[in-house]
Coordinates of C-alpha atoms and ligand atoms in Angstrom, one line a residue:
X1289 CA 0.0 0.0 0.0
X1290 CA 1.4 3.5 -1.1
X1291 CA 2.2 5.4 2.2
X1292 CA 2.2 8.8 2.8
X1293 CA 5.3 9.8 4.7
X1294 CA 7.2 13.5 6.0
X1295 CA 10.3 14.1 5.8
X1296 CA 12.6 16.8 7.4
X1297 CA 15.9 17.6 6.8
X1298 CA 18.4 19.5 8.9
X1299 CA 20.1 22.1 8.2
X1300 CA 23.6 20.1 7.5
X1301 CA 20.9 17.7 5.3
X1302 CA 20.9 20.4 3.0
X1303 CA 23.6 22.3 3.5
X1304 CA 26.0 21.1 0.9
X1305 CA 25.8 19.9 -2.6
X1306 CA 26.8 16.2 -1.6
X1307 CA 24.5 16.4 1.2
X1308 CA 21.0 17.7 -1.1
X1309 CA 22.5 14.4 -3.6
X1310 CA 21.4 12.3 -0.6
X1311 CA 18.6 14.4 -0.1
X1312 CA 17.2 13.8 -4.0
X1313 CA 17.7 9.8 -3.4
X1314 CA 16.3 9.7 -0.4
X1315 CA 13.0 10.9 -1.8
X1316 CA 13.1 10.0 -4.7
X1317 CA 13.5 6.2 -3.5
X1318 CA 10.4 6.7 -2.0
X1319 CA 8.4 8.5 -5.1
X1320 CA 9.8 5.9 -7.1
X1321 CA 8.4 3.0 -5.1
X1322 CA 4.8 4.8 -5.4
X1323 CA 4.9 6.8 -2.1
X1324 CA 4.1 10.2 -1.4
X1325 CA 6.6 12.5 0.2
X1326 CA 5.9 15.9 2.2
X1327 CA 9.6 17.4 2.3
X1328 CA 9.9 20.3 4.6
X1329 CA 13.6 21.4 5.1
X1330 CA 15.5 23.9 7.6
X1331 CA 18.1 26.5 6.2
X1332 CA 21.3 25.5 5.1
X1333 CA 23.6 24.9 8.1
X1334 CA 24.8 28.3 9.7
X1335 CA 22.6 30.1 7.7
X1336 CA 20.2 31.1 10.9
X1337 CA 23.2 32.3 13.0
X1338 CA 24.3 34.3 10.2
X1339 CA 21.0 35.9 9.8
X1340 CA 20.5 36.5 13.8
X1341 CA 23.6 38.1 13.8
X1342 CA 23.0 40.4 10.4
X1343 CA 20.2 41.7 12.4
X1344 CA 22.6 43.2 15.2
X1345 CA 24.6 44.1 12.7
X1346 CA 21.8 46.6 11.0
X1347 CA 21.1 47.6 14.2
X1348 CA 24.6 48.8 14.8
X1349 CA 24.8 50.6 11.7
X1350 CA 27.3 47.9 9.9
X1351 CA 25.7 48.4 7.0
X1352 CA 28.7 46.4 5.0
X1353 CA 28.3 43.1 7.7
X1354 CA 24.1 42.5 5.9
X1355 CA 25.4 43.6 2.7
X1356 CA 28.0 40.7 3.1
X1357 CA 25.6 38.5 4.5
X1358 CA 23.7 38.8 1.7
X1359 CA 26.5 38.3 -0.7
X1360 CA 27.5 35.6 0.5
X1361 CA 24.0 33.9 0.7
X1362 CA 23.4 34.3 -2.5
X1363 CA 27.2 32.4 -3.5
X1364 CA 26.5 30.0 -1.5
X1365 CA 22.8 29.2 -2.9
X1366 CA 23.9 29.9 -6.5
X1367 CA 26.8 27.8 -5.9
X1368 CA 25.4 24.8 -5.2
X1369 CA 22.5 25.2 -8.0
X1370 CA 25.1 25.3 -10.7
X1371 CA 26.8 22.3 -9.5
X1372 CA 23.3 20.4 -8.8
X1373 CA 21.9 21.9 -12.1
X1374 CA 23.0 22.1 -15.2
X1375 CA 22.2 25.3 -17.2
X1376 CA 18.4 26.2 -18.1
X1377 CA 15.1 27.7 -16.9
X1378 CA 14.8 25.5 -14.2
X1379 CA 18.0 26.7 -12.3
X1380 CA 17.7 30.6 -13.7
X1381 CA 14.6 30.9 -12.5
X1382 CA 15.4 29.8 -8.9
X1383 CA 18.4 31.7 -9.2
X1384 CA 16.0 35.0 -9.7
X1385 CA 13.8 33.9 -6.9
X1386 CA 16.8 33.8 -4.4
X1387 CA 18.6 37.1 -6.0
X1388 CA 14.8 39.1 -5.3
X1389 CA 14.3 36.9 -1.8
X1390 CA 17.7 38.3 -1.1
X1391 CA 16.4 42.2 -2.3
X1392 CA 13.9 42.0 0.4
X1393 CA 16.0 40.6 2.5
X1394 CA 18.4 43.8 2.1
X1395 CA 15.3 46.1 2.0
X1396 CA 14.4 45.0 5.7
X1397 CA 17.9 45.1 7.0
X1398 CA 18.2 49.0 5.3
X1399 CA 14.8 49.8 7.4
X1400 CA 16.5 48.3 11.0
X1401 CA 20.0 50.1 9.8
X1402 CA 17.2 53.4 9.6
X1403 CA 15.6 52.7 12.9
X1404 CA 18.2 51.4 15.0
X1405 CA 16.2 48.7 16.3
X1406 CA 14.3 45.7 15.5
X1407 CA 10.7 44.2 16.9
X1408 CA 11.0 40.5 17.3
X1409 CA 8.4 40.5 14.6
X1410 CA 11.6 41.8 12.6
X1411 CA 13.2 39.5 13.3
X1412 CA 11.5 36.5 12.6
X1413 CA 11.0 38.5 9.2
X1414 CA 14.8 38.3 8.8
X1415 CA 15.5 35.0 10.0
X1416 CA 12.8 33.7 7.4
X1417 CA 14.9 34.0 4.5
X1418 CA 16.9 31.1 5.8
X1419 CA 14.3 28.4 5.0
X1420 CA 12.8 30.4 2.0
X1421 CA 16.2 30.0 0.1
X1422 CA 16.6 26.2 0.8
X1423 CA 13.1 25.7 0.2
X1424 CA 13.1 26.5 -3.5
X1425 CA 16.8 25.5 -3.9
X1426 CA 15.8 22.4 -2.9
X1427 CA 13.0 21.9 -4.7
X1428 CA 14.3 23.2 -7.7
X1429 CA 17.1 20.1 -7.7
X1430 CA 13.8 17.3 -7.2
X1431 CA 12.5 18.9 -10.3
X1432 CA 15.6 18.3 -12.1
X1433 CA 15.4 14.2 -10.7
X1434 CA 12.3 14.2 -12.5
X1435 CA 9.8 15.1 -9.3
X1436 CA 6.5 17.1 -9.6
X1437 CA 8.7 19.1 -6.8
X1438 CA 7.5 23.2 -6.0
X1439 CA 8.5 25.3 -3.3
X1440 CA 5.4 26.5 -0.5
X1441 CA 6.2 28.9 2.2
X1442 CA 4.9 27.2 5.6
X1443 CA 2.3 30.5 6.4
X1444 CA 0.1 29.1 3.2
X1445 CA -0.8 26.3 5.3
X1446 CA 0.7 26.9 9.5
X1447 CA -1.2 29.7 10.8
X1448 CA 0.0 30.3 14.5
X1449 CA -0.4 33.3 16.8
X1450 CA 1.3 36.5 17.3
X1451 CA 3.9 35.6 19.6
X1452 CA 7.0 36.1 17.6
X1453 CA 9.9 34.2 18.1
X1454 CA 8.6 31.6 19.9
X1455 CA 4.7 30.9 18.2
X1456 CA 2.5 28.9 18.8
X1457 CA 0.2 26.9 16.0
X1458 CA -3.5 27.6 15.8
X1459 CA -5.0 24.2 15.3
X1460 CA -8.3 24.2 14.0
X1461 CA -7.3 26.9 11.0
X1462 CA -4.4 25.3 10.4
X1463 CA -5.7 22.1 10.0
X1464 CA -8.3 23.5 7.7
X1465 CA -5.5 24.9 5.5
X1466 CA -3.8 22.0 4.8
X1467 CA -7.2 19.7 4.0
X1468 CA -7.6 22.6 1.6
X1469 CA -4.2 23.4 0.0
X1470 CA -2.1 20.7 1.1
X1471 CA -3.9 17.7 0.6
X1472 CA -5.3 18.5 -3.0
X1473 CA -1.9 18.8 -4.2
X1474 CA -0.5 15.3 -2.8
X1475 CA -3.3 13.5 -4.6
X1476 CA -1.9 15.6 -8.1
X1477 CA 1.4 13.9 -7.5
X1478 CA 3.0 16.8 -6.1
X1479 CA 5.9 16.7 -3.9
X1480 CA 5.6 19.8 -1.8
X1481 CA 8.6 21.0 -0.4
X1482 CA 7.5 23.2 2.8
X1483 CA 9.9 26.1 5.0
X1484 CA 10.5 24.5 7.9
X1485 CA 10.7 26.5 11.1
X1486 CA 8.1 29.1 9.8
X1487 CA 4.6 30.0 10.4
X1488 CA 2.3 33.3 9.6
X1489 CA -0.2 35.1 11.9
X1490 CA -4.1 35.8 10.6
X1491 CA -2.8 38.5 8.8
X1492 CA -0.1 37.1 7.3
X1493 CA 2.8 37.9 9.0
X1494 CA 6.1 35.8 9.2
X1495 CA 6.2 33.6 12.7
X1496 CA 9.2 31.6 13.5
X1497 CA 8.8 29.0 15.9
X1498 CA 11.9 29.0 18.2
X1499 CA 14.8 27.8 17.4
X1500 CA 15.7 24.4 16.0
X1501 CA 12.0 24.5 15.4
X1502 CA 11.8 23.2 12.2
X1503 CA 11.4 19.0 13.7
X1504 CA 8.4 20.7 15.3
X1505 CA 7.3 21.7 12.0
X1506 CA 7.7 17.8 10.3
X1507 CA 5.5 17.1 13.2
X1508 CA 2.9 19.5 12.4
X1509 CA 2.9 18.9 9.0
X1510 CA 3.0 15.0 9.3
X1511 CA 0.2 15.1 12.0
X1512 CA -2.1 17.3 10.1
X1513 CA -2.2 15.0 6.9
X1514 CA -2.2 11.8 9.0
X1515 CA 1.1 10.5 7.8
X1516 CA 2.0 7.5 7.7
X1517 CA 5.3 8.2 9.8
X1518 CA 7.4 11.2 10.2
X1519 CA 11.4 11.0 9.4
X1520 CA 13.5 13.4 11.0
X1521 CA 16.8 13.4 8.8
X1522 CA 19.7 14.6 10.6
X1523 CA 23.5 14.4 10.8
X1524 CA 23.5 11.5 13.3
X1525 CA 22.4 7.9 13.3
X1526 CA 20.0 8.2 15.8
X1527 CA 19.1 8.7 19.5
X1528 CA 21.9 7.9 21.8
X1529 CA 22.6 6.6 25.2
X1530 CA 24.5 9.5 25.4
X1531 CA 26.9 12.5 24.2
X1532 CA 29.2 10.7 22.3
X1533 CA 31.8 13.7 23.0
X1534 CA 31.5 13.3 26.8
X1535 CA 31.6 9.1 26.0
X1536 CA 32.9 7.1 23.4
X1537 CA 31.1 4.5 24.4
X1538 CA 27.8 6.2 23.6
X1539 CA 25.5 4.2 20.7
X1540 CA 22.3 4.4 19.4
X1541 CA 19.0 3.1 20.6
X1542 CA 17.3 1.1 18.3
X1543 CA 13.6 1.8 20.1
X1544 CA 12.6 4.7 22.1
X1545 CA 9.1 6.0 23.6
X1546 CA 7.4 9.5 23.2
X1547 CA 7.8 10.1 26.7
X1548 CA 11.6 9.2 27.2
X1549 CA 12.3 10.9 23.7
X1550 CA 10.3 14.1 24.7
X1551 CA 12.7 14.2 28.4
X1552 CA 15.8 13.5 26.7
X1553 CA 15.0 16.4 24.2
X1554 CA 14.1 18.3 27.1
X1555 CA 17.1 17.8 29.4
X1556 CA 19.5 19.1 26.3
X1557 CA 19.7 15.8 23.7
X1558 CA 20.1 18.0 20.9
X1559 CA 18.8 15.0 18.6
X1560 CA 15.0 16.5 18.7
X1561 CA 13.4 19.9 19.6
X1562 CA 11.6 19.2 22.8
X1563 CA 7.8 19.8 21.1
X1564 CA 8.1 17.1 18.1
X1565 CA 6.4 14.6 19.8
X1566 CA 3.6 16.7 20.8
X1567 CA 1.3 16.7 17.5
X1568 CA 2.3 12.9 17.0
X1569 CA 1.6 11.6 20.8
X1570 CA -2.5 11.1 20.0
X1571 CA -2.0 9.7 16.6
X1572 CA 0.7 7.1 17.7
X1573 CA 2.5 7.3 14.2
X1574 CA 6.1 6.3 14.4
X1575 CA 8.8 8.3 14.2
X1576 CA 11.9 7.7 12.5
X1577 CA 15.6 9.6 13.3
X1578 CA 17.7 8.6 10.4
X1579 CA 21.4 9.9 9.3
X1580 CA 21.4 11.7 5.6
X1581 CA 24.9 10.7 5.7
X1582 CA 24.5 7.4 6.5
X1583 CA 21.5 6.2 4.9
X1584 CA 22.0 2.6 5.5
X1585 CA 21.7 2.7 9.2
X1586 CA 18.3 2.1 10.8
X1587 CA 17.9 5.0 12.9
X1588 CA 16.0 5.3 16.0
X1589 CA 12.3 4.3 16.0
X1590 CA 10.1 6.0 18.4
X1591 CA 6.9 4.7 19.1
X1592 CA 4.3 4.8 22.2
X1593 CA 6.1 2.5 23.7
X1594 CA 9.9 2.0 23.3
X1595 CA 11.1 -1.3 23.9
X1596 CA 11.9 -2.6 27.3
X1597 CA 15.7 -2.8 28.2
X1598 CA 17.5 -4.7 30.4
X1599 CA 18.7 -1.7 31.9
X1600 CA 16.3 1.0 33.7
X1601 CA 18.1 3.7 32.2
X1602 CA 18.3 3.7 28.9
X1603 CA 19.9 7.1 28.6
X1604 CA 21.9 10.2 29.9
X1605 CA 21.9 13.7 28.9
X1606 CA 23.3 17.3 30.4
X1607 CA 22.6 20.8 29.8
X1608 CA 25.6 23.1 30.8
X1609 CA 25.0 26.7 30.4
X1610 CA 22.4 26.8 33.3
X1611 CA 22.6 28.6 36.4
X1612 CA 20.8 27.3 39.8
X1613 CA 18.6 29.9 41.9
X1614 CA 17.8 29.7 45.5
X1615 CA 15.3 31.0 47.2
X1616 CA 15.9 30.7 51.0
X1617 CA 15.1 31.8 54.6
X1618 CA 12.9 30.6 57.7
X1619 CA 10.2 33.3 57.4
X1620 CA 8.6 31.3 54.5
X1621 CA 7.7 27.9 55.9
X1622 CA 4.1 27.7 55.8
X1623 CA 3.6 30.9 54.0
X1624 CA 1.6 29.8 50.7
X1625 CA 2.4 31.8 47.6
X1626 CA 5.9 32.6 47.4
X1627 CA 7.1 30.1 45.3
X1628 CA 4.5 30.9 42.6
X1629 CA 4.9 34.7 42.8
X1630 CA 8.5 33.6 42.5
X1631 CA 8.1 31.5 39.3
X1632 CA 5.8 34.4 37.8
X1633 CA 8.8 36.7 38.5
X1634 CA 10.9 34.4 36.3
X1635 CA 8.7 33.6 33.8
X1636 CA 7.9 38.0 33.7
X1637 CA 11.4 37.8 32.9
X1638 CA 11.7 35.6 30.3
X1639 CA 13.0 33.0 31.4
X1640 CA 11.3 28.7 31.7
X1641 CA 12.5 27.0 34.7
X1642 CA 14.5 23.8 33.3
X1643 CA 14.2 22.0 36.8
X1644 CA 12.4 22.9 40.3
X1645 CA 13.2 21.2 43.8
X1646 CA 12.3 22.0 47.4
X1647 CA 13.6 20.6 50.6
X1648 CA 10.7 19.4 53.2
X1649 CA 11.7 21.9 55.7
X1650 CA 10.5 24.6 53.3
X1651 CA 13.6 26.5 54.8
X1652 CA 14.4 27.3 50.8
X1653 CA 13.8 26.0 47.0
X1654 CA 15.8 26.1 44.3
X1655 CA 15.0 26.2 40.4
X1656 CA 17.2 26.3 37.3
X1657 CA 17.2 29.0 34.2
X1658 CA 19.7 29.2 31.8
X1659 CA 22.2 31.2 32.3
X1660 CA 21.4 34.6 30.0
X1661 CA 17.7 34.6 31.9
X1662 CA 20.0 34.3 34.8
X1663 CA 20.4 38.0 36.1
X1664 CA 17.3 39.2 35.0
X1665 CA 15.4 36.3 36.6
X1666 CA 17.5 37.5 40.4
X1667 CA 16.2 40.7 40.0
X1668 CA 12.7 40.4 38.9
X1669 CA 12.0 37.9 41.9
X1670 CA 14.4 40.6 44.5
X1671 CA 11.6 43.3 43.6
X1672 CA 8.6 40.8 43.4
X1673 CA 9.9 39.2 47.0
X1674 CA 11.1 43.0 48.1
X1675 CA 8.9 42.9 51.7
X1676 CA 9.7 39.6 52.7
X1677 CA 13.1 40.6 52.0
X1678 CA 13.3 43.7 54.0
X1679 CA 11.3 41.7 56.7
X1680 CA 14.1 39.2 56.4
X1681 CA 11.5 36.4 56.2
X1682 CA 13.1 35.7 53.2
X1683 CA 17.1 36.0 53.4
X1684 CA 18.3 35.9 50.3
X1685 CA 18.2 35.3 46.5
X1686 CA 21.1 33.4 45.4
X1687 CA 22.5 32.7 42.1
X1688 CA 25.1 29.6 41.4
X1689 CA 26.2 29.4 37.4
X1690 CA 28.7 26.9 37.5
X1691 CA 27.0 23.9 37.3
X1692 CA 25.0 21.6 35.0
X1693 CA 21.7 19.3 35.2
X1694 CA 22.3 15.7 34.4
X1695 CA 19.0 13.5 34.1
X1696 CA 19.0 9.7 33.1
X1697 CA 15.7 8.7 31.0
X1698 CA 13.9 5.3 30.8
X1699 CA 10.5 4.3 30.9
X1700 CA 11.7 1.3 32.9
X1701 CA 12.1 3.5 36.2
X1702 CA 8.4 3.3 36.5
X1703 CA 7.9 1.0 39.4
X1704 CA 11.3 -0.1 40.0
X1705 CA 12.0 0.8 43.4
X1706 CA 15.6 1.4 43.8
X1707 CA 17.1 3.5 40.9
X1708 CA 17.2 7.2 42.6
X1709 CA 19.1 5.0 45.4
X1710 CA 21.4 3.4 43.0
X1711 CA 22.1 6.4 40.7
X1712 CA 23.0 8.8 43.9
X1713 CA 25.1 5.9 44.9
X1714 CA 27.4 5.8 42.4
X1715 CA 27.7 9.5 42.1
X1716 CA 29.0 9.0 46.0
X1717 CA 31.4 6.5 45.5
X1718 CA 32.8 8.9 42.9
X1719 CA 33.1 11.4 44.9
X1720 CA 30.6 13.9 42.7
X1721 CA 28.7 16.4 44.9
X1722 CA 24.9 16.6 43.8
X1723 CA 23.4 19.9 44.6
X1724 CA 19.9 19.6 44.2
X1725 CA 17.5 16.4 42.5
X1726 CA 14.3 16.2 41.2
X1727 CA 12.3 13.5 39.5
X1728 CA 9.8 14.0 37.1
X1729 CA 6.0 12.7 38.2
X1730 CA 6.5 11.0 34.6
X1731 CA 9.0 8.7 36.8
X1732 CA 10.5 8.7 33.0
X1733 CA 13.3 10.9 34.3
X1734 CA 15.2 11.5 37.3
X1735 CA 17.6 15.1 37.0
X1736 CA 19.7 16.4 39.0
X1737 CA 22.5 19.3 39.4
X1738 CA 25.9 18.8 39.9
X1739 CA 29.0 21.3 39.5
X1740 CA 29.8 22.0 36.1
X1741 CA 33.5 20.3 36.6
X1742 CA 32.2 16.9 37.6
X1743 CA 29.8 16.9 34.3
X1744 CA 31.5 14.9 32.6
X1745 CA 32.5 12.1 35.6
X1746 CA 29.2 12.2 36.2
X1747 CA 27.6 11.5 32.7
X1748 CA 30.1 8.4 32.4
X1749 CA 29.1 7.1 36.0
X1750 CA 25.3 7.1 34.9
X1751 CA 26.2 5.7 31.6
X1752 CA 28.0 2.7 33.8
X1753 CA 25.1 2.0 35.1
X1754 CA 23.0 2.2 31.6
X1755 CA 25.0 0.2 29.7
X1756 CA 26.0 -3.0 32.4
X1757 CA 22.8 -3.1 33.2
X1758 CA 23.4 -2.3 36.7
X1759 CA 20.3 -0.2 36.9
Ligands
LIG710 N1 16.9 27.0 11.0 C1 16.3 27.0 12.3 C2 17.4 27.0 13.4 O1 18.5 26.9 13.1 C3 15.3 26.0 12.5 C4 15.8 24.6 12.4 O2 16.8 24.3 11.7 O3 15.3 23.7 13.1 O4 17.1 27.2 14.5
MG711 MG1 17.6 20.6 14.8

């Protein structure tokens, strides 16, 4: 039976002429063996970075730092259509859609040059271009294999709302948009190839949403058509036990759940932004994390229920870069509402709270932030806490950067008493201090902080005990 199946690829997926070769096979295996591919792609590696930091630039007034940027887009697009294309209308025509997507692009970087400042609806305006040069680059080289291939922006068919940067899909419309646009055109034989990453308000505004949100987008996309599976194609071979830079050892799991997928993307596995699974979860339809590079290999499969290990943790993962906030003094045992006026200070600030714990004596609490929210996180919660600090029922707010979160994930840990005791075991008879812990209510997860020199003892201790089974 012909399948319907979405496919995203990364930004290194597309971000070299050898790499957009795989890309054509890939998809074109599938065409070929009579099934239909949605293709939505993220900007060519770099490419969003460059653009974030051409914004700052117009703001500053380096006018020749965007006009650079701009240059050098357009080589590096053009660059790789001439060797993926031979001469003809098909590759001078995408050519003049990324020479006038690059116009605008220079137009809106002359305007924040003029102002001196940018609205975060700027900037998702900015950062656009990214996907909407990859998007028709790349579907410009399918239609040269032979596919029905054409270039959509994701706004014909994602509407989200207003919050810029960081938006959030409107369902029901968007759902409605794709049975009406989207789905007519995969029973023409179309292969659409969709921006991922993007969005557009009711009014049509460019919405980006947040970064390394294009996996989010596959998701959207491959829920809202009822795909057969999604495949997230990326520049590794799948989900791993663990940072193979932090240990060799590390390999990849054959199985994983929603839920342990969803806390390993949360607690800083790069492999997945932390809201792919969300669209998926009610449809159960597998998801596949496959290698460009490497083809062959089987990926990871994630499914509503991975498989069951030996081992009760299946896998380790850190986030450095975070900085741990304490909230302490005796005035506040058995005073209700300082913890929440606390986390509404933080979240006023900007900033989510990666991890929470309190001890039982209510004597303090702690939380975790990254470490740019850090500052402005102290001092929002100083003046929303300002009484009980002056009545010294509250003694201090203190900030601690230098450390890191560690959490081991495995469905297994449900009901198997004895893992928090092994786990902080092993970190003792290594001598590795741990600050604060907290276990998710999921019991998928247990985290906890440690100093940022002992990360890397401590992610090799945990993986011990993932990988002999131990726990
Ligand atoms: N290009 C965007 C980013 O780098 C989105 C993505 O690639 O997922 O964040
Ligand atoms: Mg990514």
């Amino acid at each position: 039976m012909s399948k319907l199946i979405t496919m995203k690829f990364g930004g290194t997926s597309v971000g070299s002429p050898e790499a957009i070769t795989n890309v054509v096979s890939i998809v074109k295996g599938e065409v070929d063996a009579g099934n239909r591919v949605i293709v939505v792609v993220s900007a060519m590696s770099g490419v969003t970075d460059a653009l974030l930091a051409s914004v700052k630039m117009a703001i500053a007034d380096n006018k020749w730092g965007y006009l650079d940027t701009a240059r050098k887009l357009r080589d590096r697009h053009d660059d790789t259509l001439n060797i993926l294309i031979p001469p003809g209308k098909n590759r001078e025509t995408t050519q003049a859609e990324i020479a006038a997507l690059l116009d605008e692009y220079t137009e809106i970087c002359q305007a924040v040059n003029i102002l001196g400042e940018a609205t975060p609806r700027i900037w998702d305006a900015v950062v656009s271009f990214g996907e909407r040069l990859s998007c028709r680059m790349v579907a410009a080289v399918l239609r040269h294999h032979g596919l029905d291939a054409r270039a959509y922006n994701a706004g014909d068919f994602l509407l989200t709302n207003n919050q810029y940067q960081q938006a959030v899909p409107l369902w029901a419309e968007t759902q409605a948009r794709i049975d009406e646009k989207l789905r007519p055109l995969l029973t023409q034989g179309v292969t659409p190839v969709i921006t991922g990453f993007l969005g557009a308000t009711r009014d049509g505004n460019i919405t980006t949403l947040g970064r390394g949100g294009s996996d989010y987008s596959g998701a959207i996309f491959a829920a809202c058509t009822d795909s057969d599976e999604l495949v997230i194609w990326t520049d590794v071979d799948g989900v791993m036990t663990a940072d193979p830079r932090l240990d060799k050892r590390a390999r990849v799991l054959p199985y994983v759940s929603y839920q342990e997928v969803g806390e390993l993307a949360f607690y800083g596995a790069k492999v997945l932004h932390p809201k792919t699974v969300q669209p998926i979860l009610d449809k159960g339809m597998p998801i596949r994390v496959r290698n460009t590079f490497n083809p062959q290999h089987p990926g990871t499969l994630i499914r509503e229920n991975g498989e069951r290990t030996q081992t009760v943790i299946k896998a380790v993962t850190s986030i450095k870069n975070v900085s741990l906030l304490t909230v302490s003094g005796k005035g506040m045992i058995g005073v209700p509402g300082i913890a929440g006026r606390t986390f509404l200070a933080s979240a006023q600030a900007g900033a989510s709270i990666l991890m929470i714990s309190q001890s039982s004596s209510e004597q303090s609490f702690c939380f975790l932030v990254t470490d740019n929210t850090a500052r402005n996180v102290r001092e929002a919660i100083e003046a929303e806490l300002a009484e009980e600090l002056a009545r010294r029922d509250i003694d201090r707010v203190d900030v601690e950067e230098n450390v890191v979160i560690i959490t081991a994930v495995g469905a297994g840990m449900r009901g198997t008493p004895g893992v928090a005791g092994r786990v902080f075991s092993v970190m003792g008879e290594r001598g590795i201090n741990v600050i604060a812990i907290a276990q998710g209510s999921s019991e998928c997860s247990i985290s906890f902080v440690v100093p940022q020199d002992d990360l890397e003892r401590a992610v090799i201790a945990l993986h011990d005990l993932a990988l002999d089974g131990a726990a």
